[in-house]
XYZ file of C-alpha atoms in Angstrom:
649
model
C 43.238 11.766 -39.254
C 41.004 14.825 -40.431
C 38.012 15.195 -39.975
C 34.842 15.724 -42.388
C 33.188 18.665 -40.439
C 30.400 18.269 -43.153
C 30.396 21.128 -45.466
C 27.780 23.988 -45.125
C 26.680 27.362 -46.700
C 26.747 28.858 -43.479
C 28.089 28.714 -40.175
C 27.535 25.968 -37.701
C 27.265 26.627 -33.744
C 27.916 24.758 -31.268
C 25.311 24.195 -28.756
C 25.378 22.909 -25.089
C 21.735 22.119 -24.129
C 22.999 21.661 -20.363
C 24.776 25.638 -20.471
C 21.131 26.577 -18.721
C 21.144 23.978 -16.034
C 24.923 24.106 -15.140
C 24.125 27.987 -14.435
C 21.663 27.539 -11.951
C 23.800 24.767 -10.367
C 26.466 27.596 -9.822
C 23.368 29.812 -8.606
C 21.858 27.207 -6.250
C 25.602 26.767 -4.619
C 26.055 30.352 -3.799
C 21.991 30.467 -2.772
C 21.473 31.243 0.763
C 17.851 32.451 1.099
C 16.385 29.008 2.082
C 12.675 28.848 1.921
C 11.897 31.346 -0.894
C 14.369 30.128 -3.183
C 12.606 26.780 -2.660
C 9.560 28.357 -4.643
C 11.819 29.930 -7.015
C 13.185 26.115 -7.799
C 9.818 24.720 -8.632
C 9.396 27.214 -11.101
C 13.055 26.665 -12.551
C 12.461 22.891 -12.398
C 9.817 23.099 -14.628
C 11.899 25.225 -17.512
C 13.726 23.007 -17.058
C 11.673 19.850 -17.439
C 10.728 21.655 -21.353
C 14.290 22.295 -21.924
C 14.746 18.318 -21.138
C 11.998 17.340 -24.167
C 13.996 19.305 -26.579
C 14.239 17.311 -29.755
C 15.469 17.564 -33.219
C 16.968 15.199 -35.949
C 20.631 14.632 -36.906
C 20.940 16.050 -40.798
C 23.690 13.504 -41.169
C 22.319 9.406 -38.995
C 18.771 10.542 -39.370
C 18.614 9.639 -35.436
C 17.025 11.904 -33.227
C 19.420 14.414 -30.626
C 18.260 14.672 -27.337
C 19.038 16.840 -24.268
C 20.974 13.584 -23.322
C 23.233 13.978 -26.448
C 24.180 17.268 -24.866
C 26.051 19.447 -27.855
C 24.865 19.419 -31.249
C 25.677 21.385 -34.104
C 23.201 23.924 -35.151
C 23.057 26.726 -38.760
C 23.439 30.087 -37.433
C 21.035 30.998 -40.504
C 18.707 27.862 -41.042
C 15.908 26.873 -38.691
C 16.286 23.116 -40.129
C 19.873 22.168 -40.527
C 21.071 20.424 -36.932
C 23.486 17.673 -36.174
C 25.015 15.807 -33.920
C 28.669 16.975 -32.162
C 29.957 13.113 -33.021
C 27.796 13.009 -36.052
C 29.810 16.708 -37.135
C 33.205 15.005 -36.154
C 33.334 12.188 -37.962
C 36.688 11.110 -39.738
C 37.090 11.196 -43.122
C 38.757 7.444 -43.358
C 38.019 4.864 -40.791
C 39.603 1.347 -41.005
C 38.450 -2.214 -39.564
C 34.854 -2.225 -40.683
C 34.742 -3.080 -44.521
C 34.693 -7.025 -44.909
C 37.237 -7.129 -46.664
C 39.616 -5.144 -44.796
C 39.823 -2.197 -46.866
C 39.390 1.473 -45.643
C 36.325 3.087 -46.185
C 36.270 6.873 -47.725
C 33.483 9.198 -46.171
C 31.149 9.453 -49.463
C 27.711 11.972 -49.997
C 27.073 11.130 -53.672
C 23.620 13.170 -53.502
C 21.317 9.668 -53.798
C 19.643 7.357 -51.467
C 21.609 3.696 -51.524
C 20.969 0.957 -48.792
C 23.663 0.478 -46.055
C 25.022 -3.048 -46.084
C 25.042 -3.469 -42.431
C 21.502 -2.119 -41.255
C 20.081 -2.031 -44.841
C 18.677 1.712 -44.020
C 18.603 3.955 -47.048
C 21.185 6.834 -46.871
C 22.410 9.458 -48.661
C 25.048 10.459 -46.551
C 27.455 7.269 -46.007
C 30.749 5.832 -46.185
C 32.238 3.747 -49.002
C 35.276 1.423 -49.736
C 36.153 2.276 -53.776
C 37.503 -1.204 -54.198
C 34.799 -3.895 -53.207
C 31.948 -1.207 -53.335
C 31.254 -1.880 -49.524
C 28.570 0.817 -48.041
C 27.838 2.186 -44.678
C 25.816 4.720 -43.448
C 27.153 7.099 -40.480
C 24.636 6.117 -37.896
C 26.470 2.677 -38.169
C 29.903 3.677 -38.670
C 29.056 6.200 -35.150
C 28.417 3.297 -33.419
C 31.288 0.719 -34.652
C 33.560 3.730 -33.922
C 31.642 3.845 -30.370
C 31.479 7.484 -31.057
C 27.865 8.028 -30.454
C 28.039 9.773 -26.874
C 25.680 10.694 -24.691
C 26.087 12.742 -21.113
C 24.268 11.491 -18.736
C 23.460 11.992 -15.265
C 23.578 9.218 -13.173
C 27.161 9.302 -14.098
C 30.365 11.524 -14.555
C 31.799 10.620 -17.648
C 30.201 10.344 -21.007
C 28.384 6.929 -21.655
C 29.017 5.218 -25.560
C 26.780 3.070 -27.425
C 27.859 0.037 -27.608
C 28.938 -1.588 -30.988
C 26.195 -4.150 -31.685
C 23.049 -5.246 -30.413
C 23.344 -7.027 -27.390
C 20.653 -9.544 -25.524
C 21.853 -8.375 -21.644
C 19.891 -7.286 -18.601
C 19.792 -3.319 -18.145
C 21.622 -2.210 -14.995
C 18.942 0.786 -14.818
C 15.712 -1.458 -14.940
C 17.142 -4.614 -13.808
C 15.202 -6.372 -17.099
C 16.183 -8.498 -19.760
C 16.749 -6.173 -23.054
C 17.845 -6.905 -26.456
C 18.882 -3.913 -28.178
C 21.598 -1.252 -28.216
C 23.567 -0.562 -24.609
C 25.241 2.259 -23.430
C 28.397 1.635 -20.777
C 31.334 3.816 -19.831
C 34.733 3.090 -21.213
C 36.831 5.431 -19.388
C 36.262 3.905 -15.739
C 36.084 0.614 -13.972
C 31.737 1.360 -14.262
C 30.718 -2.089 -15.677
C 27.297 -0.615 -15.754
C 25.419 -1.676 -19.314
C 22.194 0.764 -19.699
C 19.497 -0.161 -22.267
C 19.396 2.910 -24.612
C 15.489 2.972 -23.769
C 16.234 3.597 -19.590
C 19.316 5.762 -21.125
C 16.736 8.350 -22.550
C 13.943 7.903 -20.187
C 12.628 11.447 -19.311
C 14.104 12.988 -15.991
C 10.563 14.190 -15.025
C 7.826 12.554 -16.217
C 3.426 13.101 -15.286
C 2.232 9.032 -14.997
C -1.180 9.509 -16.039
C 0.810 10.431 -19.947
C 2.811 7.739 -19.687
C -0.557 5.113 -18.371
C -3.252 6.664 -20.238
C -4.754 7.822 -17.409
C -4.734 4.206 -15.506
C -2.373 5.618 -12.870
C -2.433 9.380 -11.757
C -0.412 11.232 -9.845
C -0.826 15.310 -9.169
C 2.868 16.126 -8.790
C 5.521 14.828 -11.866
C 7.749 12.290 -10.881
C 11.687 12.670 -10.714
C 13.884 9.899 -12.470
C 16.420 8.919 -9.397
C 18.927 6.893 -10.389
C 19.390 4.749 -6.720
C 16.988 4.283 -3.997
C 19.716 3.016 -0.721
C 18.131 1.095 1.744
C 18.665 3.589 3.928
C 16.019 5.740 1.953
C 13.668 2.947 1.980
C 13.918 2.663 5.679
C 13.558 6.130 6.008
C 10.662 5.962 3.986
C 9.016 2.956 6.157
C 9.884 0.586 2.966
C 7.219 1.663 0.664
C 5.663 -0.527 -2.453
C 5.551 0.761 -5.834
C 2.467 2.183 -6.179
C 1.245 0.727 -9.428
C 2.561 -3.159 -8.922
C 2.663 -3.350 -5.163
C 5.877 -4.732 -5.185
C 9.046 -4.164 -3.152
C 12.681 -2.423 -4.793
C 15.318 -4.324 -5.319
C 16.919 -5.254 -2.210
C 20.400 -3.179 -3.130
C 18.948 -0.112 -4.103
C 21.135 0.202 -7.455
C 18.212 0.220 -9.898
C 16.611 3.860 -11.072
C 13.557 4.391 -9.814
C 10.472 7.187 -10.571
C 9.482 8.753 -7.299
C 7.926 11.863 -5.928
C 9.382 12.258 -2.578
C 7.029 15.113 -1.475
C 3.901 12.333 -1.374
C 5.924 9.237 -1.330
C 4.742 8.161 -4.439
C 7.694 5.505 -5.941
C 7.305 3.484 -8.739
C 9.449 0.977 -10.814
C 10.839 2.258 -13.876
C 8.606 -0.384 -16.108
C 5.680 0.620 -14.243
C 5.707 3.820 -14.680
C 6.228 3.634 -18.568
C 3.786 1.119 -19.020
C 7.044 -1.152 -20.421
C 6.143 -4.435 -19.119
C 5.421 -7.749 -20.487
C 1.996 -8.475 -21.343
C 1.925 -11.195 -18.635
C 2.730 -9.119 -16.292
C -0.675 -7.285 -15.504
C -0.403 -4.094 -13.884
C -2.101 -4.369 -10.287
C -3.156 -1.142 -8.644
C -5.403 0.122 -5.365
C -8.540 3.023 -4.797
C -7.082 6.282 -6.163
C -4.084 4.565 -8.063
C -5.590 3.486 -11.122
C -7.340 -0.193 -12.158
C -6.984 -3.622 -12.102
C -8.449 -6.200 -14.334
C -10.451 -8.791 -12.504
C -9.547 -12.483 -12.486
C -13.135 -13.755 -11.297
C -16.684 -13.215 -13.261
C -19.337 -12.033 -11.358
C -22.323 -14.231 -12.350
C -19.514 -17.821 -10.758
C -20.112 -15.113 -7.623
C -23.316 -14.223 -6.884
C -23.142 -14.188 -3.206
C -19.548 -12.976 -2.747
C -18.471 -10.317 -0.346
C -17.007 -7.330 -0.853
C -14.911 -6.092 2.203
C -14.339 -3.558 4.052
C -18.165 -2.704 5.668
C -19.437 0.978 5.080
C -18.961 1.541 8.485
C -18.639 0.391 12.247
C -22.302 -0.282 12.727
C -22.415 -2.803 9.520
C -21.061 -6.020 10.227
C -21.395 -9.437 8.190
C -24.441 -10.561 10.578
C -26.399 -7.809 9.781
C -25.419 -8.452 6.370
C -26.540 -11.915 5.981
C -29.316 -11.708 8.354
C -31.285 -8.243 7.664
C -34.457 -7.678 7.155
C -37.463 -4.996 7.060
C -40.489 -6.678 7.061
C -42.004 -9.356 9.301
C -40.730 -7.914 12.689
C -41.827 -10.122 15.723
C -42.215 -7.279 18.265
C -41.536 -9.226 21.005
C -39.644 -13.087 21.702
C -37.682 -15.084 23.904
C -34.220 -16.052 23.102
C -31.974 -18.198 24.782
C -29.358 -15.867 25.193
C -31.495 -13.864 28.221
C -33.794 -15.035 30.819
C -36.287 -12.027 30.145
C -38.502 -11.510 27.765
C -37.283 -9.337 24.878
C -39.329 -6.439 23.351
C -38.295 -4.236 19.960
C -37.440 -0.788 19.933
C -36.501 0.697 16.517
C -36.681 4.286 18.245
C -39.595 5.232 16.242
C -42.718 6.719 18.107
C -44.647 3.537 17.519
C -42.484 1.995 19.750
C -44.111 -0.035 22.305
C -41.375 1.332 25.257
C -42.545 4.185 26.847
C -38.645 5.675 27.300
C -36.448 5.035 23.942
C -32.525 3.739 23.867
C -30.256 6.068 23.538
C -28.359 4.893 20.359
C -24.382 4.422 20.514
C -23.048 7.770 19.551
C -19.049 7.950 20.121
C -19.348 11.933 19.095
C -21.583 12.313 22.455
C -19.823 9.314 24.420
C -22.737 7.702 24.738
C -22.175 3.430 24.114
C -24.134 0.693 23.114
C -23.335 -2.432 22.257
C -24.929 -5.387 21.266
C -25.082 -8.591 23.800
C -24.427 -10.892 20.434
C -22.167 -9.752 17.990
C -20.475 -6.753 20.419
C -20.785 -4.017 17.051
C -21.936 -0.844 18.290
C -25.280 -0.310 18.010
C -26.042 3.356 15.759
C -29.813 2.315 14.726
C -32.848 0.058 14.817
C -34.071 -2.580 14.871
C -32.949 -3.532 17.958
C -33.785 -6.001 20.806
C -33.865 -4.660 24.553
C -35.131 -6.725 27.949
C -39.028 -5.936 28.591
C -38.715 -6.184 32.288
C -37.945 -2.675 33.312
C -38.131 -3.470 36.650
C -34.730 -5.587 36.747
C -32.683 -2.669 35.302
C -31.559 -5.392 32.886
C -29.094 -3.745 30.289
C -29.616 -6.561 28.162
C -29.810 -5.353 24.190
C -29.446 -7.294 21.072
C -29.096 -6.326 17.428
C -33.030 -8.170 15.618
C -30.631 -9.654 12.959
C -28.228 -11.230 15.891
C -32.145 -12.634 17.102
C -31.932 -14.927 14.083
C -28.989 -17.046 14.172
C -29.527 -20.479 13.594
C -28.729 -23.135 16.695
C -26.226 -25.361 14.600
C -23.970 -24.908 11.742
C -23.638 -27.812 9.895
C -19.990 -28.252 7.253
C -19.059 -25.214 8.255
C -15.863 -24.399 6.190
C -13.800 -23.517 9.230
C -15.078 -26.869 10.809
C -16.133 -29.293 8.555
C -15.698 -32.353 10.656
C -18.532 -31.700 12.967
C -21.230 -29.807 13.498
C -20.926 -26.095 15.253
C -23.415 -25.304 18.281
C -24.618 -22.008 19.158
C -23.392 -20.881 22.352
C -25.072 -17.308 23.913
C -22.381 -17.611 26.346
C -19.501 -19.929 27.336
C -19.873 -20.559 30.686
C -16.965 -23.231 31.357
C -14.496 -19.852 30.644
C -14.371 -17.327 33.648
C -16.651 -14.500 33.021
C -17.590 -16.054 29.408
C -14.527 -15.075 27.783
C -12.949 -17.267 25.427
C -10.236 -16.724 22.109
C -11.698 -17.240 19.106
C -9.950 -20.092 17.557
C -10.069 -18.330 13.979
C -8.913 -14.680 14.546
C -8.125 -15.286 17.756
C -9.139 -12.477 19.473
C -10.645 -12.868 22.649
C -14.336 -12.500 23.116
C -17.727 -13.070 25.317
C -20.519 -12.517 23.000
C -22.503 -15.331 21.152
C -19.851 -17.888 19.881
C -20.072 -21.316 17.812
C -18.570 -24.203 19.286
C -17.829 -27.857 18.776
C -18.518 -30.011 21.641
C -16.117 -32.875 20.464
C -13.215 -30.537 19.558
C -13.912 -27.967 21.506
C -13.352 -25.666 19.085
C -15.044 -22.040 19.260
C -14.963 -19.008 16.949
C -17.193 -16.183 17.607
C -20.281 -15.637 15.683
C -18.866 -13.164 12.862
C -16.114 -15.462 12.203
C -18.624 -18.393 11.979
C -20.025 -16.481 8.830
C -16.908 -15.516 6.946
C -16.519 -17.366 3.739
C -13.596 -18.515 2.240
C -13.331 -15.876 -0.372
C -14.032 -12.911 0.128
C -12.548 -8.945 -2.410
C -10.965 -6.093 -0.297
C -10.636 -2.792 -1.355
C -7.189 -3.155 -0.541
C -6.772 -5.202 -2.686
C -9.662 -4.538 -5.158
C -10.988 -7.303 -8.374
C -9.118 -10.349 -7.432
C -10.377 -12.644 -5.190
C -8.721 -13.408 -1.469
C -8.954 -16.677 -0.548
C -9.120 -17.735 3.713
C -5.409 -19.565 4.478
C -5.378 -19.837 8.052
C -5.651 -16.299 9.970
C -5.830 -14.347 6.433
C -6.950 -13.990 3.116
C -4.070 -14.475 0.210
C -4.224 -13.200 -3.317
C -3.382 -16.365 -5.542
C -2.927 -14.191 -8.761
C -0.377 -12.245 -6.959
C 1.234 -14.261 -4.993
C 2.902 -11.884 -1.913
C -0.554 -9.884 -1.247
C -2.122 -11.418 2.047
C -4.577 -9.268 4.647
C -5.381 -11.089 8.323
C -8.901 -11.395 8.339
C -9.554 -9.864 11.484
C -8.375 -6.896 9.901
C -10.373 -7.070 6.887
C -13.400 -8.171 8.684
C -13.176 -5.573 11.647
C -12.124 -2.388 10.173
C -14.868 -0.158 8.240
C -14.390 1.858 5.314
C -15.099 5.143 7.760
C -14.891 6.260 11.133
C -16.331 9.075 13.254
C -13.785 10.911 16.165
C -14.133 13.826 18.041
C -10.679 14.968 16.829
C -12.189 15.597 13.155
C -15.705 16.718 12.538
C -15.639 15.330 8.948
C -15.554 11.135 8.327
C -12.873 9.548 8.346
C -11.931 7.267 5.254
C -9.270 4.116 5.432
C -6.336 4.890 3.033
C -3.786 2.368 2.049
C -1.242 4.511 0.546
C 0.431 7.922 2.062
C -1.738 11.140 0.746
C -0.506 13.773 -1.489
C 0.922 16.546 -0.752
C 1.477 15.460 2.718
C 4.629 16.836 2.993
C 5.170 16.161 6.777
C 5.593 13.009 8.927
C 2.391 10.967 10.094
C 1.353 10.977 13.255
C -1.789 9.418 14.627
C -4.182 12.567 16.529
C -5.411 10.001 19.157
C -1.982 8.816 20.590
C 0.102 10.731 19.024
C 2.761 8.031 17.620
C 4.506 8.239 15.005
C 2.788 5.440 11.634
C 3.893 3.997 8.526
C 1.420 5.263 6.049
C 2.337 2.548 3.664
C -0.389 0.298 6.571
C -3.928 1.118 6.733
C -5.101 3.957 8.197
C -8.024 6.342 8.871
C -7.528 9.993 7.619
C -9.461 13.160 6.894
C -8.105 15.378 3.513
C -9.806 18.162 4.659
C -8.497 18.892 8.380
C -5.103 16.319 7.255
C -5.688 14.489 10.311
C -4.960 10.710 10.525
C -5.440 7.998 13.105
C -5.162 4.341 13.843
C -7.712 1.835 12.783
C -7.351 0.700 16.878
C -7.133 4.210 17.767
C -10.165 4.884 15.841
C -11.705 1.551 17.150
C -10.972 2.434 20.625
C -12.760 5.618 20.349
C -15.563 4.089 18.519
C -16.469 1.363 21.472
C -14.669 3.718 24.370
C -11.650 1.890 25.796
C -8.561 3.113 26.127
C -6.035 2.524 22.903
C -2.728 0.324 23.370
C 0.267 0.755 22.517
C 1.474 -1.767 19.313
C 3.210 -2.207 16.065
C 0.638 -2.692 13.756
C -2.107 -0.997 15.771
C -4.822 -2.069 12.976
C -7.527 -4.091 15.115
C -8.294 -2.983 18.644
C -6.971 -6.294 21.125
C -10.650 -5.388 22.958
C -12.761 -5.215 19.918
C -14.840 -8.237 20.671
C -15.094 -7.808 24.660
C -18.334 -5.981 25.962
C -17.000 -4.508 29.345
C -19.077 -4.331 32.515
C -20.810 -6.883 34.634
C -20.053 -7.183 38.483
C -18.232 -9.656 40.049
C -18.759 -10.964 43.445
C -15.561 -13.412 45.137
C -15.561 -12.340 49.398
C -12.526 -14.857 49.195
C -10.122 -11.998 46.927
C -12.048 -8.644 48.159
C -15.008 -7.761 50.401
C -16.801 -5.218 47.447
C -18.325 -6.075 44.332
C -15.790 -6.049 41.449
C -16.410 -4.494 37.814
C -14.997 -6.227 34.737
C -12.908 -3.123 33.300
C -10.201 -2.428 30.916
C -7.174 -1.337 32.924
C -5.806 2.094 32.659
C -2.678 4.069 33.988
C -4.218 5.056 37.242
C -5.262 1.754 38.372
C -1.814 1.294 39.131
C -0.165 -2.903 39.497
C -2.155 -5.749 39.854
C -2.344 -6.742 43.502
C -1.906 -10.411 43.042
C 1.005 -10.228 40.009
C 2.355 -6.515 40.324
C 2.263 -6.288 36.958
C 1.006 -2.960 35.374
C -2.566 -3.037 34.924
C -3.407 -0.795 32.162
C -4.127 -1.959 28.383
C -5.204 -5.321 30.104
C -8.328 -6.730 31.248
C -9.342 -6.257 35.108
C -11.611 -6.461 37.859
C -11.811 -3.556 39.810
C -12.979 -1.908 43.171
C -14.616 1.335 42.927
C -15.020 1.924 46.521
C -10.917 1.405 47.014
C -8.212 0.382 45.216
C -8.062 -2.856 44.631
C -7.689 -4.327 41.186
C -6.422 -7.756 39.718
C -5.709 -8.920 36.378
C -8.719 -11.030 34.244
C -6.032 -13.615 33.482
C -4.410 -13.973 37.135
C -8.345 -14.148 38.783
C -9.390 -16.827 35.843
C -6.341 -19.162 36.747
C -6.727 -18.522 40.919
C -10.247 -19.471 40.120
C -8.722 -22.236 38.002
C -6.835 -23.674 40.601
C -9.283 -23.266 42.799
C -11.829 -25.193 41.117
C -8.751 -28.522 40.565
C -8.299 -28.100 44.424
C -11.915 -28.340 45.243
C -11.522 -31.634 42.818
C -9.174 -33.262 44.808
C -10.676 -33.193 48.149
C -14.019 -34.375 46.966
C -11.920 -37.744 45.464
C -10.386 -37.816 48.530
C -13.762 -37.736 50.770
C -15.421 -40.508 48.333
C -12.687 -42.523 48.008
């Protein structure tokens, strides 16, 4: 069968739009300069990225050709007159499509008429003479399956299908109705939606968003991400829905591998259904809220500013009306305030905690590191008494009545829990252990430490920013979203910055790995290796980065731990220090310490003492475990029990 090879005044070409890229394939292969041909690359890729947008208009379908399409025919004279290389190609006589059975007879009368399939005017169509039965080429292309593109996510040529189907794209992984392209010369079953089929192979996400989502670098169409990749990669989200990938790794993806920036192909077009709202983080883009302020007066907006701020001082804060001095239960002194200004009644000032100068202080109450006044400290100089106390931690009320972690009964205010060994107990809500000022239930005996006994049910997180997180047992859940959760300790205990001696600049919490951080992360306190897709402290101008319990460590002195997570410090609510005095285990006083390497094993368990809380001897060696002391004592206390019943009975 011949075919039409429409007739022209002047020559046609033939031209490959992939001649340019196939070159510098050859020229990357025989390449062996490394390093500065990497530069010369970028520069390439971008060339190449405008050859990619090239588009023009088939003469004959009217349909656009696209560096996809690959060859098109092109006047060697006319700057307008271009066409497609199946378009130019066409037969003269095709059979099987007229209604009626007859052949249809390629026809270009001069004069718009409608197609009888897609009812498209056209004036360059085919015809059956006998029953008057009109097509236009773009729809005799595609019942011939002749409209080809090359693609490259695969080897051979893909066709468009013949009709429209309703079918879920391969590429995306989403429902489409529309035109498909598949492969017909392998076993590919593979059916891509003709809009993944044209996606851009680079694209900038801020274009593509309107500016909701931003990225610096443009983001590379890949066409698989293997687990093995995501693994690699520490299993990142997509950075504008917070979703995982697909679990097989077949479906393309936009990523920028450079930052670890990845993103779902919807997402990063903007294609998705309108109830699916795009959900994004700080420095990502926006996210419509789901809550209206004025229902919220009173709600609270996590993380704190920094490690001094806590959600006492919050509630409980205030200027004016300063008693200078008071009694509180929590000390047997009286307690006089020092706000480290020269009225100050004290004739010596405290020394405020300052982790940059290793000096420490921390409060008696809620254990936050005290960085500035108003502040409570024992007026009887003559004990030595250490004692200090926050003025807002001064105020907390006695009893806490329907408390939402404890509704059943009333909560008591505890300054210290004295039926625990060395006032120590686990808070029963983040369950961290603790010996400040704690809330307890005498009937239950339930306790939670004082900043817990404040936390309301619902709280926002800049992790999570504009939808409410609602308190489910140790964390707060997103409802709207269903798979976003954050433990509370961690939302409650880590700050928005952080001060280190490794970085003279503030550190800020980032949830997402940085651009243009090209190499792996690495925390600059214990040097392990992190998964920046977790929360973490980091500094864009030195490119430093560190644990939140690295950083927290640092912040209240004690040695950091080795962990998984490695998000709250274990010790964050223990005030170290105190001596304790038991002839019947050692003859010297004994400190209450945090273990580290050089204290060696426990003398009672032989297990490794550091990371753990101990008692320990400074004038020898000797040093036990907290936890093997508290249940000696323990047992101590059941045998002293017994013999009393036994004297009295």
């Amino acid at each position: 069968m011949e075919k039409i090879m429409l007739k022209h005044k002047h020559p046609l070409n033939l031209i490959d739009l992939w001649s340019e890229q196939l070159q510098r394939k050859e020229e990357r292969e025989e390449d062996e300069e490394g390093n500065e041909y990497e530069e010369d690359e970028e520069v390439n890729e971008d060339e190449l990225v405008a050859k990619q947008d090239f588009q023009c208009l088939c003469f004959l379908c009217h349909e656009e050709i696209s560096w996809f399409h690959r060859y098109y025919y092109s006047c060697s004279q006319c700057g307008y007159y271009t066409i497609h290389k199946f378009c130019a190609e066409l037969p003269d006589r095709v059979e099987d499509i007229c209604e009626a059975g007859h052949t249809l007879v390629f026809y270009q009368p001069g004069y718009n008429s409608n197609c009888d399939i897609c009812g498209r005017l056209s004036k360059i169509r085919y015809r059956c003479p006998d029953c008057y039965y009109y097509v236009d080429a773009n729809c005799v292309t595609k019942r011939l399956q002749k409209n080809i593109i090359y693609h490259p996510s695969h080897k051979h040529p893909l066709v468009c299908m013949p009709k429209e189907l309703l079918y879920e794209c391969d590429a995306c992984g989403k429902e489409h109705k529309g035109m498909f392209y598949h492969c017909p010369s392998c076993a590919w079953s593979n059916l891509i939606h003709s809009h993944c089929a044209f996606l851009p192979t680079k694209l900038q996400i801020q274009r593509t968003t309107n500016d909701i989502f931003s990225h610096i670098h443009p983001l590379t169409l890949a066409y698989s991400f293997p687990y093995k990749d995501r693994m690699s990669k520490s299993s990142p989200q997509c950075r504008v829905c917070l979703q995982r990938f697909y679990k097989h790794g077949k479906r393309w993806i936009y990523k920028c591998d450079k930052c670890r920036y990845y993103t779902h192909l919807d997402c990063a077009t903007s294609r998705k259904e309108p109830f699916m709202s795009i959900l994004t983080s700080p420095g990502t883009g926006k996210m419509n809220k789901n809550y209206e302020d004025a229902e919220y007066p009173n709600l609270l907006h996590l993380p704190f500013p920094d490690p001094s701020y806590s959600l006492l001082k919050h509630l409980f804060f205030k200027e004016d009306g300063l008693e200078v001095t008071k009694t509180h239960i929590s000390h047997q002194h009286p307690l006089i305030l020092d706000d480290a200004r020269p009225t100050s009644s004290r004739i010596k000032s405290i020394s405020f905690h300052n982790p940059m100068k290793r000096i420490q202080l921390l409060c008696d109450g809620c254990l936050r590191p005290i960085m500035s006044g108003p502040v409570y400290v024992c007026a009887n100089e003559e004990e030595h008494c250490n004692f200090v106390l926050h003025e807002w931690c001064s105020r907390l009320p006695t009893e806490l009545k329907d408390n939402p972690h404890h509704p059943k009964h009333p909560l008591i205010f505890r300054s210290k829990i004295l039926e625990r060994f060395f006032g120590v107990f686990y808070c029963d809500l983040c369950e961290l252990p603790c010996n400040g000022f704690a809330y307890c239930c005498a009937i239950c005996n339930y306790k939670i430490d004082v900043n817990c006994a404040f936390l309301p049910k619902e709280i926002t997180h800049n992790r999570h920013p504009n939808h409410l997180l609602l308190l489910e047992g140790d964390s707060f859940i997103c409802h709207t979203c269903d798979e976003f959760r954050i433990p509370l300790k961690q939302a409650l205990l880590i700050p928005e910055k952080t001060t280190h001696m490794c970085d003279k600049h503030p550190m800020k919490l980032s949830y997402f790995p940085i651009e243009n951080h090209k190499s792996e992360y690495f925390c600059e306190i214990c040097e392990e290796e992190f998964n920046p897709e977790s929360t973490f402290y980091h500094c864009r101008e030195c490119m430093q980065s560190i644990h939140p319990a690295c950083a927290a460590a640092s912040i209240i002195q004690y040695e950091t731990y080795p962990s998984y997570e490695k998000q709250v410090h274990k010790f964050v609510n223990v005030k170290f220090g105190g001596t304790y005095d038991n002839i019947k285990i050692h003859p010297h006083p004994l400190s209450f310490e945090q273990g580290i390497a050089s204290d060696g094993e426990c003398t009672k368990c032989q297990d490794t003492l550091q990371y753990e809380m101990i008692f320990r001897c400074s004038n020898c060696k000797f040093a036990i475990h907290y936890d093997c002391e508290a249940s000696e004592k323990k047992e101590r206390g059941r045998e002293r029990e017994r013999i009393m019943r036994f004297i009295f009975m």
